[in-house]
Amino acid sequence: MTRTLKELFEAERPEASSPPAPALVTNEKCTEQGDLTEQSSASEYLEGSPAGLKELSVNEAGTEDSLMSDLQLQNASVSESESMMLSKCDSDSLGNEGSRREKSPDNFIEFDTSKLDKKAADSSKKESSERQSYSSAEKTPTEREDSKEKAEPAKVNEPCGKIPAEKHTALKTCPSVGTSLESFDFKDNSSSNIGESVTMVEEAWERLKKSTVFFKGNPVGTLAAMDPTAESLNYNQVFVRDFVPSGLAYLMKEDDNQPEIVRNFLLKTLHLQGWEKRIDNFTLGEGVMPASFKVLFDTHQKETLVADFGGSAIGRVAPVDSGFWWIILLRSYIKSTGDHTLAELPEVQRGMKLILNLCLSDGFDTFPTLLCADGCSMIDRRMGIYGYPIEIQALFYFALRCARQMLKPERDGKELLERIDKRIKALSFHIQKYYWLDNTQLNNIYRYKTEEYSHTAVNKFNVIPESIPDWVFDFMPLRGGYLIGNVSPARMDFRWFLIGNCIAIVSSLVTPVQATAIMDMFEERWEDLIGEMPLKITYPALEGHEWRTVTGFDPKNTRWSYHNGGSWPALIWLLTAACIKTGRPQIAKRAIDLVEQRLSKDGWPEYYDGKTGRYIGKQARKYQTWSISGYLVAKMLIENPSNLRLLLISLEEDKKIAKPRLKRSTSF
Ligand code: GLC
């Protein structure tokens, strides 16, 4: 049966008392527990490819030229071939993007490694002689005294039959020890794990497919984890943020491309957004997207969806990041498939507006940044990220840029677009100026005067220099810089957060110069930020008294574990995207190499513990889906950099939104 998208969406509505289009239905009830059950009609999804698939024009020569000159000026160290790749990968507005189905080889230049082959061969010899073996002397990663219901998947989520449970293979020497980035074998044909990597990719695809969640016979997402040995708690759910790399993997896959799962996911979560969301007697904003959802079967095998908007989450915090990730993935889907009809649906337009209205409404704010509660994003436990955390600000900016391309100016749309433009401008100014830290800026803050009144104040937020933690002075290299974790009155959280920094690069929230400096940071602080298993979610860990007061004695977030300085391989795709955008793929390649040495053998854990990420996380789930899909996306990005177009916001567009010019810092 073939139906139009509109009909399809109509079928998504509950049977009872559907209001007239375009409004989404919001008549479902909350149960006593705060759970929400869906009463959708029998037929759910269109079979086959979406209706009205639109092919797009692709050539953006002007954009590419100006982008080239921008980046080549800023990043003199980028090799010619890398720059070409970078410029060809950066993209213009959504409307000018080509469908991936169109397969237009002229649009993107494949990464040419031929010039590097000789260098790579020479350097790999040198490198192998420099590698040292692991020391077994490192202490256990966390303090000893510190210390989600079995997956009830819909239909096919049985344990991976063909896949060996856990391989016990000796570790290889660690390339992060005594290896210089310059000598890194970029092409890596000589690497002994090339065969393993192919098998690992195959295994990853098989595992990713097994994690598929079906609703009424249609794929709607992927389970967070499929660990047969651990209590599933809420890991048997589809998390919105976790699904992003899974969705991207399906959108990037060349053969057997399956965008339906992404489309179904987008529509399903949009439908869930339409529910009335109540926690105790308080109703959440209309635009809030779920953190996660799951499919439940009653005794008659009738399927219903149950969603969590924070009401069941640790700390009862709504996921601020979910709506942003939803908008970002929607745009990636459209860029991949060319299916503009999806974004043009009144329901989808409304969903985007509701998300943005939550963030753009007038209030008491004096900053363009978004005020958040602790635990409202990937770090979904108390970790001192309340206030204006960089992860949310970067995602907010990215979502604004994506929505800007997809929102139609009809009716109230024009006014919303104007508000978006203003916010984009103010937000990028604020982040680039006040979140940026490099050696020069650190020295400025160190010498700040306090108690300055009036708008001429240099120390605008009255940060007391004594509040700068000692570790920052050692951590900050002469070459490099990064966006700090949080800025608010008298408070600068100097910690490094990976997601915010990488998203800031991919979305062009930071200037090209700042993006280069962030990549320098990875090189300069490799041991701290990448170590033996990529990637540190935050650096450094909170310890002792600080851990007690900031986390509230959280036994899961002990030092160098989980969100508190733990290492998350799932984030490898974000690093890879940032590396390709900045023309530094060798950094990503080296990190992927580390992942390939252990991740599959260790059973695809959720996270690793320890200062260098040597130990499988204390409470880490195995067969964590985004560890699997994050790896696949990283591989598809590095092997075919043109895949980055699904994520990029072009610098060309930046010029359209006039921005204040920042001076180049003297430290890089
Ligand atoms: C953990 C993570 C969260 C993730 C969830 C499912 O709670 O902190 O970010 O979405 O697991 O994997």
XYZ file of C-alpha atoms and ligand atoms in Angstrom:
680
model
C 0.000 0.000 0.000
C 1.379 3.389 -0.923
C 0.282 6.491 0.918
C 1.343 10.089 0.812
C 3.380 11.474 3.651
C 0.441 13.486 4.822
C -1.730 10.398 5.003
C 1.062 8.674 6.756
C 1.281 11.334 9.355
C -2.445 11.333 9.829
C -2.171 7.646 10.612
C 0.263 8.563 13.360
C -2.419 10.393 15.258
C -4.337 8.716 17.969
C -7.800 7.658 16.914
C -9.674 9.798 19.399
C -10.487 13.471 19.005
C -7.802 14.503 16.574
C -7.677 18.258 16.216
C -7.579 19.756 12.747
C -4.243 20.018 10.938
C -1.635 21.346 11.308
C -1.650 20.999 15.072
C -0.282 17.822 16.556
C -2.512 15.823 18.818
C -1.884 16.264 22.475
C -4.732 14.312 23.976
C -2.833 11.337 25.356
C -2.842 10.982 29.067
C -0.124 10.623 31.584
C -0.324 7.588 33.746
C 0.081 7.852 37.481
C 3.755 7.043 37.083
C 4.266 9.781 34.578
C 4.582 7.250 31.781
C 2.920 8.040 28.532
C 1.328 5.460 26.341
C 0.548 5.885 22.723
C -2.771 4.869 21.180
C -1.906 5.015 17.550
C -3.929 3.613 14.748
C -3.160 0.264 13.192
C -1.259 1.122 10.050
C 1.775 3.186 10.720
C 4.358 3.670 8.091
C 4.661 3.967 4.414
C 6.426 1.045 2.904
C 9.306 1.679 0.567
C 10.823 5.015 -0.262
C 9.315 8.325 0.739
C 6.888 10.015 -1.584
C 7.932 13.003 -3.588
C 11.664 12.429 -3.467
C 13.154 15.575 -4.841
C 16.478 15.700 -6.637
C 18.547 18.790 -6.095
C 21.159 20.781 -7.910
C 24.569 20.364 -6.431
C 27.299 22.537 -7.766
C 28.313 25.327 -5.466
C 31.542 26.469 -7.042
C 31.383 29.941 -5.591
C 30.851 28.646 -2.118
C 33.714 26.249 -2.406
C 36.091 28.876 -3.736
C 35.459 31.314 -0.945
C 35.553 28.574 1.616
C 38.866 27.415 0.236
C 40.414 30.816 0.512
C 39.040 31.302 4.024
C 40.428 28.110 5.321
C 43.696 28.094 3.460
C 44.502 31.525 4.793
C 43.710 30.482 8.304
C 45.193 27.068 8.266
C 48.481 27.220 6.488
C 49.517 23.860 7.801
C 46.787 21.964 5.973
C 48.221 20.045 3.062
C 46.954 20.737 -0.398
C 45.054 17.522 -0.686
C 43.571 17.915 2.739
C 42.434 21.441 1.980
C 40.804 20.254 -1.181
C 38.980 17.641 0.719
C 37.925 20.111 3.305
C 36.662 22.666 0.860
C 34.832 20.070 -1.116
C 33.241 18.699 1.967
C 31.994 21.937 3.369
C 28.534 22.615 2.150
C 26.153 25.380 1.457
C 22.532 25.748 2.299
C 20.215 22.803 2.371
C 18.413 23.888 -0.739
C 21.577 23.644 -2.744
C 22.640 20.276 -1.571
C 22.518 17.248 -3.754
C 20.814 14.048 -2.889
C 23.277 11.325 -2.035
C 21.247 9.060 -4.281
C 22.217 11.335 -7.107
C 25.826 10.251 -6.593
C 27.607 13.237 -8.060
C 31.299 12.417 -8.067
C 32.186 15.872 -9.381
C 31.031 17.546 -6.242
C 33.500 16.172 -3.859
C 37.089 15.394 -4.396
C 38.080 12.127 -2.879
C 40.873 12.395 -0.425
C 44.070 11.912 -2.386
C 46.585 10.047 -0.300
C 49.018 9.288 -3.113
C 51.363 12.088 -2.127
C 51.440 10.766 1.356
C 52.123 7.153 0.491
C 55.879 7.388 0.523
C 55.933 9.453 3.666
C 53.504 7.033 5.243
C 55.642 4.025 4.393
C 58.780 5.685 5.792
C 57.070 6.878 8.887
C 55.379 3.589 9.689
C 58.812 1.939 9.873
C 60.000 4.665 12.202
C 56.802 4.497 14.198
C 56.893 0.780 14.812
C 60.394 1.060 16.222
C 59.235 3.861 18.486
C 56.199 2.070 19.903
C 56.440 0.893 23.417
C 54.426 -1.745 25.147
C 51.863 -1.051 27.813
C 53.001 -0.762 31.340
C 51.011 -2.941 33.672
C 52.005 -0.784 36.603
C 49.158 1.751 36.447
C 46.890 1.605 39.460
C 43.198 0.824 39.258
C 41.416 3.824 37.831
C 38.923 4.627 40.489
C 38.737 4.663 44.230
C 37.980 1.125 45.410
C 35.497 2.103 48.065
C 33.423 3.958 45.463
C 31.748 2.023 43.994
C 18.955 -0.494 33.141
C 15.070 -4.586 32.954
C 16.509 -7.052 30.499
C 15.975 -5.968 26.943
C 12.460 -6.737 25.944
C 13.014 -5.782 22.386
C 10.300 -5.643 19.865
C 10.518 -8.522 17.451
C 14.116 -9.146 16.419
C 16.375 -8.110 19.193
C 17.593 -11.546 20.116
C 21.243 -11.889 21.115
C 23.658 -11.745 18.232
C 23.806 -15.367 17.169
C 26.727 -15.392 14.772
C 28.845 -12.930 16.637
C 31.428 -14.249 19.080
C 30.573 -12.996 22.566
C 33.935 -11.636 23.652
C 37.314 -12.157 22.132
C 40.272 -12.458 24.393
C 43.153 -11.240 22.337
C 46.352 -9.704 23.661
C 46.558 -5.948 23.351
C 48.813 -4.437 20.782
C 51.317 -1.775 21.603
C 49.769 1.615 22.001
C 50.556 4.066 19.204
C 49.919 6.952 21.536
C 53.144 6.152 23.329
C 56.143 7.773 21.756
C 54.600 8.431 18.372
C 54.635 11.820 16.789
C 51.667 12.896 14.765
C 53.881 13.930 11.889
C 55.140 10.417 11.480
C 51.714 8.862 11.686
C 50.940 6.494 8.882
C 47.915 8.231 7.532
C 46.952 5.793 4.850
C 47.753 2.914 7.115
C 47.881 0.230 4.453
C 50.823 -1.193 6.274
C 48.899 -1.505 9.492
C 48.512 -5.060 10.629
C 44.970 -4.459 11.836
C 43.598 -3.548 8.427
C 42.012 -6.979 8.035
C 40.696 -6.831 11.557
C 39.203 -3.449 10.854
C 37.201 -4.827 7.944
C 35.917 -7.631 10.145
C 35.201 -5.123 12.872
C 33.155 -3.025 10.467
C 31.196 -6.117 9.430
C 30.639 -7.091 13.029
C 29.567 -3.543 13.855
C 26.972 -3.527 11.081
C 25.636 -6.864 12.185
C 25.346 -5.703 15.778
C 23.797 -2.380 14.784
C 21.141 -4.172 12.754
C 20.402 -6.524 15.648
C 19.767 -3.537 17.884
C 16.892 -2.335 15.687
C 13.638 -1.624 17.464
C 10.482 -2.255 15.466
C 7.082 -0.753 16.037
C 4.186 -2.355 14.191
C 6.642 -3.971 11.844
C 8.634 -0.869 11.023
C 12.127 0.048 12.237
C 11.915 3.109 14.496
C 15.247 3.220 16.305
C 18.037 1.313 17.983
C 18.329 0.030 21.550
C 20.857 1.866 23.728
C 22.635 -1.369 24.637
C 22.304 -5.119 24.239
C 24.319 -6.410 27.149
C 23.047 -9.870 28.085
C 25.001 -9.803 31.350
C 23.738 -6.552 32.881
C 20.468 -5.302 34.218
C 19.040 -3.284 31.378
C 17.467 -0.475 33.454
C 16.628 2.060 30.745
C 19.241 0.774 28.277
C 16.471 -1.201 26.534
C 15.098 2.055 25.221
C 15.715 4.120 22.108
C 17.528 7.248 23.266
C 17.210 10.236 20.953
C 20.842 11.301 21.389
C 22.138 7.746 21.089
C 20.223 7.207 17.848
C 21.990 10.084 16.079
C 25.139 8.113 15.138
C 22.955 5.086 14.299
C 20.839 7.254 12.006
C 23.893 8.837 10.430
C 25.418 5.410 9.839
C 22.310 4.356 7.914
C 22.299 7.618 5.951
C 25.975 7.293 5.030
C 25.978 3.623 4.068
C 26.685 3.381 0.371
C 25.233 -0.022 -0.385
C 22.020 -1.128 1.257
C 21.238 2.448 2.301
C 18.278 2.431 4.687
C 16.968 5.914 5.338
C 13.511 4.615 6.377
C 14.641 3.918 9.909
C 15.714 7.545 10.250
C 12.509 8.847 8.765
C 10.409 6.608 10.977
C 12.420 7.662 14.006
C 11.957 11.347 13.190
C 8.206 10.952 12.750
C 7.788 8.742 15.796
C 9.627 11.107 18.114
C 7.748 14.039 16.624
C 4.545 12.242 17.432
C 5.736 11.697 20.988
C 6.499 15.402 21.270
C 2.794 16.032 20.747
C 1.892 14.336 24.022
C 1.022 16.224 27.118
C 4.085 15.932 29.273
C 3.431 16.108 32.955
C 5.664 15.433 35.911
C 3.699 15.393 39.144
C 1.330 18.349 38.683
C 3.601 20.299 36.399
C 3.259 20.370 32.623
C 6.415 20.631 30.552
C 6.790 22.890 27.533
C 5.069 21.694 24.352
C 8.299 21.507 22.403
C 10.161 19.149 24.731
C 11.330 16.044 22.892
C 11.665 12.710 24.688
C 14.977 11.554 26.095
C 14.020 8.011 25.156
C 11.135 5.715 24.271
C 10.410 2.022 24.209
C 7.922 -0.379 22.688
C 5.744 -2.266 25.148
C 3.691 -5.368 24.440
C 0.555 -6.075 26.444
C -0.728 -9.578 27.107
C -2.444 -9.567 23.697
C 0.836 -8.552 22.042
C -0.597 -5.112 21.293
C 2.247 -2.655 20.884
C 2.348 0.693 22.611
C 5.065 3.283 22.959
C 6.212 4.586 26.314
C 8.291 7.731 26.348
C 10.405 9.417 28.976
C 10.666 13.196 28.972
C 12.720 13.295 32.141
C 9.958 12.107 34.438
C 11.653 8.735 34.882
C 15.211 9.955 34.456
C 17.787 10.198 37.241
C 17.239 13.626 38.792
C 14.000 14.216 36.842
C 15.655 16.496 34.280
C 14.230 17.023 30.805
C 16.715 16.417 27.960
C 17.489 19.827 26.482
C 19.701 18.204 23.852
C 17.022 15.870 22.380
C 15.169 18.559 20.406
C 18.416 19.939 19.029
C 19.649 16.509 17.946
C 16.242 15.897 16.335
C 16.549 19.043 14.200
C 20.152 18.216 13.292
C 19.261 14.642 12.264
C 16.256 15.886 10.274
C 18.557 18.058 8.222
C 21.035 15.227 7.733
C 18.198 13.009 6.515
C 17.129 15.631 3.997
C 20.674 16.205 2.813
C 21.171 12.498 2.378
C 17.905 11.603 0.666
C 16.885 14.875 -0.948
C 13.440 14.229 0.551
C 12.460 17.829 1.247
C 8.818 16.896 1.597
C 9.478 15.638 5.094
C 10.701 18.977 6.436
C 7.926 20.762 4.579
C 5.154 18.833 6.313
C 3.134 21.240 8.479
C 3.586 18.852 11.409
C 7.347 18.844 11.028
C 7.454 22.613 10.638
C 5.401 22.914 13.789
C 7.628 20.491 15.670
C 10.694 22.551 14.840
C 8.947 25.770 15.878
C 7.896 24.270 19.202
C 11.463 23.227 19.960
C 12.795 26.658 19.073
C 10.049 28.519 20.920
C 11.295 26.873 24.093
C 14.653 28.539 23.575
C 13.847 31.818 21.873
C 11.129 33.163 24.137
C 11.735 36.443 25.906
C 12.687 36.342 29.545
C 15.070 37.800 32.058
C 18.171 36.674 30.198
C 21.078 39.009 29.707
C 23.025 36.360 27.764
C 22.119 34.738 24.427
C 23.121 31.379 25.874
C 20.527 28.927 27.164
C 20.088 28.460 30.909
C 20.004 24.771 31.837
C 19.665 22.427 34.779
C 22.414 19.948 35.630
C 22.157 16.623 33.808
C 20.135 17.901 30.852
C 22.270 16.398 28.086
C 24.572 13.440 27.444
C 25.915 14.023 30.942
C 22.571 13.161 32.474
C 23.634 13.214 36.116
C 24.741 15.970 38.431
C 28.200 17.000 37.264
C 28.289 20.764 37.824
C 27.177 21.560 34.287
C 24.139 23.604 35.343
C 24.067 27.172 34.015
C 25.204 27.630 30.452
C 27.008 24.400 29.492
C 28.986 24.487 26.261
C 27.495 21.208 24.965
C 23.992 22.686 24.982
C 25.114 26.049 23.623
C 26.921 24.398 20.700
C 23.968 22.107 19.968
C 21.594 25.075 20.258
C 23.653 26.997 17.727
C 23.896 23.979 15.390
C 20.121 23.415 15.603
C 19.421 27.089 14.919
C 21.593 26.924 11.813
C 19.897 23.732 10.640
C 16.381 25.006 11.347
C 17.229 28.239 9.554
C 17.580 26.205 6.364
C 14.436 24.140 6.818
C 11.848 26.548 8.223
C 9.431 28.045 5.747
C 8.830 31.790 6.017
C 5.050 31.386 5.737
C 2.763 32.907 8.357
C 4.672 33.457 11.580
C 7.771 31.820 10.051
C 9.314 35.065 8.856
C 9.309 36.561 12.314
C 10.803 33.357 13.746
C 13.541 33.387 11.114
C 14.427 36.914 12.117
C 14.642 35.874 15.743
C 16.850 32.947 14.755
C 19.203 35.199 12.795
C 19.551 37.578 15.702
C 20.202 34.754 18.121
C 22.768 33.088 15.852
C 24.672 36.344 15.684
C 24.535 37.065 19.403
C 25.276 33.483 20.415
C 28.352 33.108 18.235
C 29.702 36.447 19.457
C 29.186 35.457 23.078
C 30.742 32.006 22.731
C 33.681 33.102 20.598
C 34.485 35.915 22.971
C 33.678 34.706 26.456
C 34.109 30.920 26.272
C 37.387 31.001 24.415
C 40.488 30.153 26.364
C 44.041 30.011 25.117
C 47.330 30.902 26.677
C 46.881 34.620 26.074
C 43.339 34.687 27.361
C 44.276 32.661 30.404
C 46.923 35.221 31.188
C 44.375 38.015 30.754
C 41.974 36.385 33.192
C 44.823 35.723 35.607
C 45.478 39.464 35.693
C 41.813 40.496 35.814
C 40.748 43.310 38.099
C 37.507 42.708 39.932
C 34.556 44.826 41.039
C 34.425 46.756 37.754
C 31.135 48.561 37.239
C 29.621 49.900 33.996
C 29.691 48.574 30.451
C 33.364 49.388 30.075
C 34.313 46.538 32.423
C 36.973 44.221 31.060
C 36.162 41.492 33.549
C 32.488 41.502 32.571
C 31.377 38.577 34.723
C 33.467 39.564 37.723
C 35.479 36.374 37.689
C 37.847 36.297 40.628
C 41.285 35.232 39.321
C 41.833 33.111 42.433
C 39.011 30.870 41.197
C 41.174 29.679 38.300
C 42.078 26.090 39.178
C 45.785 25.206 39.293
C 45.516 22.451 36.691
C 44.590 24.903 33.908
C 48.000 26.555 33.989
C 49.684 23.197 33.269
C 47.024 21.969 30.868
C 47.077 25.052 28.631
C 49.706 24.650 25.910
C 51.376 27.541 24.113
C 49.841 26.244 20.903
C 46.118 25.548 21.101
C 42.961 26.640 22.836
C 39.407 25.518 23.535
C 35.925 26.566 24.588
C 35.552 26.228 28.328
C 32.667 24.389 29.935
C 30.489 27.171 31.301
C 30.397 30.955 31.772
C 28.091 32.772 34.178
C 28.392 35.521 36.782
C 31.633 35.063 38.724
C 31.950 31.532 37.384
C 34.062 30.085 34.654
C 34.149 26.309 34.473
C 37.536 25.775 32.898
C 36.980 22.065 32.249
C 37.318 20.684 28.737
C 34.161 19.111 27.278
C 34.558 17.188 24.058
C 31.053 17.391 22.584
C 30.779 21.177 22.856
C 34.154 21.727 21.240
C 33.605 19.296 18.371
C 30.061 20.505 17.665
C 31.360 24.091 17.713
C 33.786 23.164 14.926
C 31.321 21.186 12.812
C 28.619 23.879 13.092
C 31.063 26.767 12.490
C 30.245 28.236 15.877
C 33.938 28.894 16.332
C 36.084 30.792 13.850
C 38.405 28.776 11.584
C 41.329 30.031 13.656
C 39.715 28.800 16.849
C 38.835 25.484 15.171
C 42.486 25.034 14.253
C 43.531 25.812 17.801
C 41.110 23.204 19.176
C 42.675 20.618 16.883
C 46.101 21.737 18.081
C 44.864 21.036 21.565
C 44.258 17.372 20.671
C 47.824 17.103 19.463
C 49.347 18.942 22.395
C 47.327 17.116 25.027
C 46.946 13.732 23.355
C 47.587 11.726 26.503
C 44.980 13.677 28.458
C 42.235 13.965 25.837
C 42.660 10.721 23.916
C 45.013 8.542 25.956
C 44.704 4.841 25.262
C 41.019 4.884 24.380
C 39.235 7.858 22.811
C 37.651 10.079 24.012
C 37.633 11.925 27.299
C 34.128 13.293 27.711
C 35.488 15.931 30.083
C 38.888 16.826 31.508
C 40.023 16.762 34.245
C 38.050 14.592 36.654
C 36.518 16.039 39.804
C 38.169 14.522 42.861
C 37.968 14.620 46.628
C 36.081 17.511 48.145
C 35.165 18.917 44.750
C 33.706 15.554 43.674
C 31.716 15.412 46.930
C 30.278 18.914 46.622
C 29.799 19.096 42.860
C 28.448 15.586 42.146
C 26.843 15.095 45.554
C 28.991 11.992 46.310
C 27.876 10.308 43.074
C 29.215 6.730 43.221
C 28.837 6.329 39.460
C 30.759 9.484 38.650
C 33.897 8.824 40.660
C 37.144 10.277 39.361
C 38.130 9.208 35.847
C 34.942 7.193 35.442
C 31.721 7.570 33.427
C 30.888 11.280 32.957
C 33.633 12.365 35.330
C 36.664 12.029 33.087
C 35.671 8.691 31.601
C 36.513 7.827 27.985
C 33.649 7.335 25.537
C 34.429 5.634 22.220
C 30.910 6.596 21.038
C 32.224 10.131 20.561
C 34.773 9.124 17.912
C 32.437 10.203 15.092
C 32.304 13.744 16.433
C 36.073 13.997 16.618
C 36.378 12.574 13.103
C 33.872 15.095 11.735
C 35.774 17.966 13.364
C 39.093 16.615 12.077
C 37.866 16.403 8.497
C 36.336 19.859 8.635
C 39.612 21.356 9.823
C 41.729 19.368 7.373
C 43.356 17.259 10.094
C 42.180 13.718 9.301
C 45.391 12.210 10.628
C 44.288 13.008 14.166
C 41.046 11.085 13.689
C 42.817 8.247 11.938
C 45.165 7.821 14.843
C 42.271 7.836 17.317
C 40.302 5.320 15.215
C 43.359 3.086 15.272
C 43.236 3.053 19.045
C 39.544 2.208 18.991
C 40.207 -0.667 16.605
C 42.776 -2.189 18.904
C 40.330 -2.785 21.716
C 36.678 -1.906 21.215
C 35.447 -5.104 19.577
C 37.680 -7.309 21.720
C 36.327 -5.634 24.834
C 32.721 -6.172 23.721
C 31.948 -2.598 22.602
C 31.726 -1.065 26.082
C 29.853 2.106 26.806
C 32.848 3.812 28.396
C 36.315 3.245 29.810
C 37.752 4.321 33.150
C 41.133 5.610 34.233
C 43.265 8.596 33.496
C 44.255 7.198 30.121
C 41.056 5.223 29.555
C 42.782 1.873 29.988
C 40.064 0.022 31.902
C 36.589 -1.019 30.801
C 34.208 1.188 32.771
C 33.162 -0.019 36.175
C 29.455 0.017 35.360
C 29.770 0.211 31.588
C 27.275 -1.750 29.529
C 28.744 -3.999 26.865
C 27.477 -3.933 23.292
C 26.518 -0.316 23.660
C 24.903 0.667 20.369
C 26.379 4.130 19.985
C 29.866 2.760 20.641
C 29.143 0.578 17.589
C 27.467 3.178 15.374
C 29.894 5.944 16.417
C 32.733 3.761 15.166
C 30.914 3.057 11.871
C 30.243 6.752 11.235
C 33.885 7.602 11.989
C 35.015 4.941 9.502
C 32.614 6.149 6.801
C 33.712 9.752 7.354
C 37.406 8.995 7.158
C 37.043 6.698 4.153
C 34.668 9.005 2.313
C 35.027 12.560 3.652
C 32.214 13.772 1.419
C 29.884 12.144 3.970
C 30.586 15.141 6.135
C 28.231 17.173 3.978
C 25.364 15.611 5.924
C 26.505 17.582 8.941
C 28.294 20.669 7.782
C 27.220 24.241 8.081
C 29.163 26.247 5.579
C 31.329 29.214 6.265
C 29.746 30.861 3.268
C 26.557 31.169 5.257
C 28.474 32.680 8.110
C 29.222 35.625 5.901
C 25.534 36.210 5.354
C 25.076 36.582 9.067
C 27.352 39.504 9.836
C 29.525 38.805 12.800
C 31.970 40.811 14.857
C 35.541 40.124 13.872
C 37.789 38.598 16.461
C 41.490 39.130 16.407
C 43.800 36.225 16.005
C 45.226 35.260 19.343
C 48.969 35.598 19.701
C 49.221 32.144 21.157
C 48.680 30.389 17.851
C 23.791 7.028 29.920
C 24.404 8.267 29.283
C 23.430 8.948 28.352
C 22.945 7.945 27.313
C 22.323 6.742 28.027
C 21.935 5.629 27.048
O 22.799 7.392 30.807
O 24.818 9.139 30.260
O 24.029 10.042 27.739
O 22.033 8.563 26.454
O 23.258 6.179 28.936
O 23.067 5.155 26.407
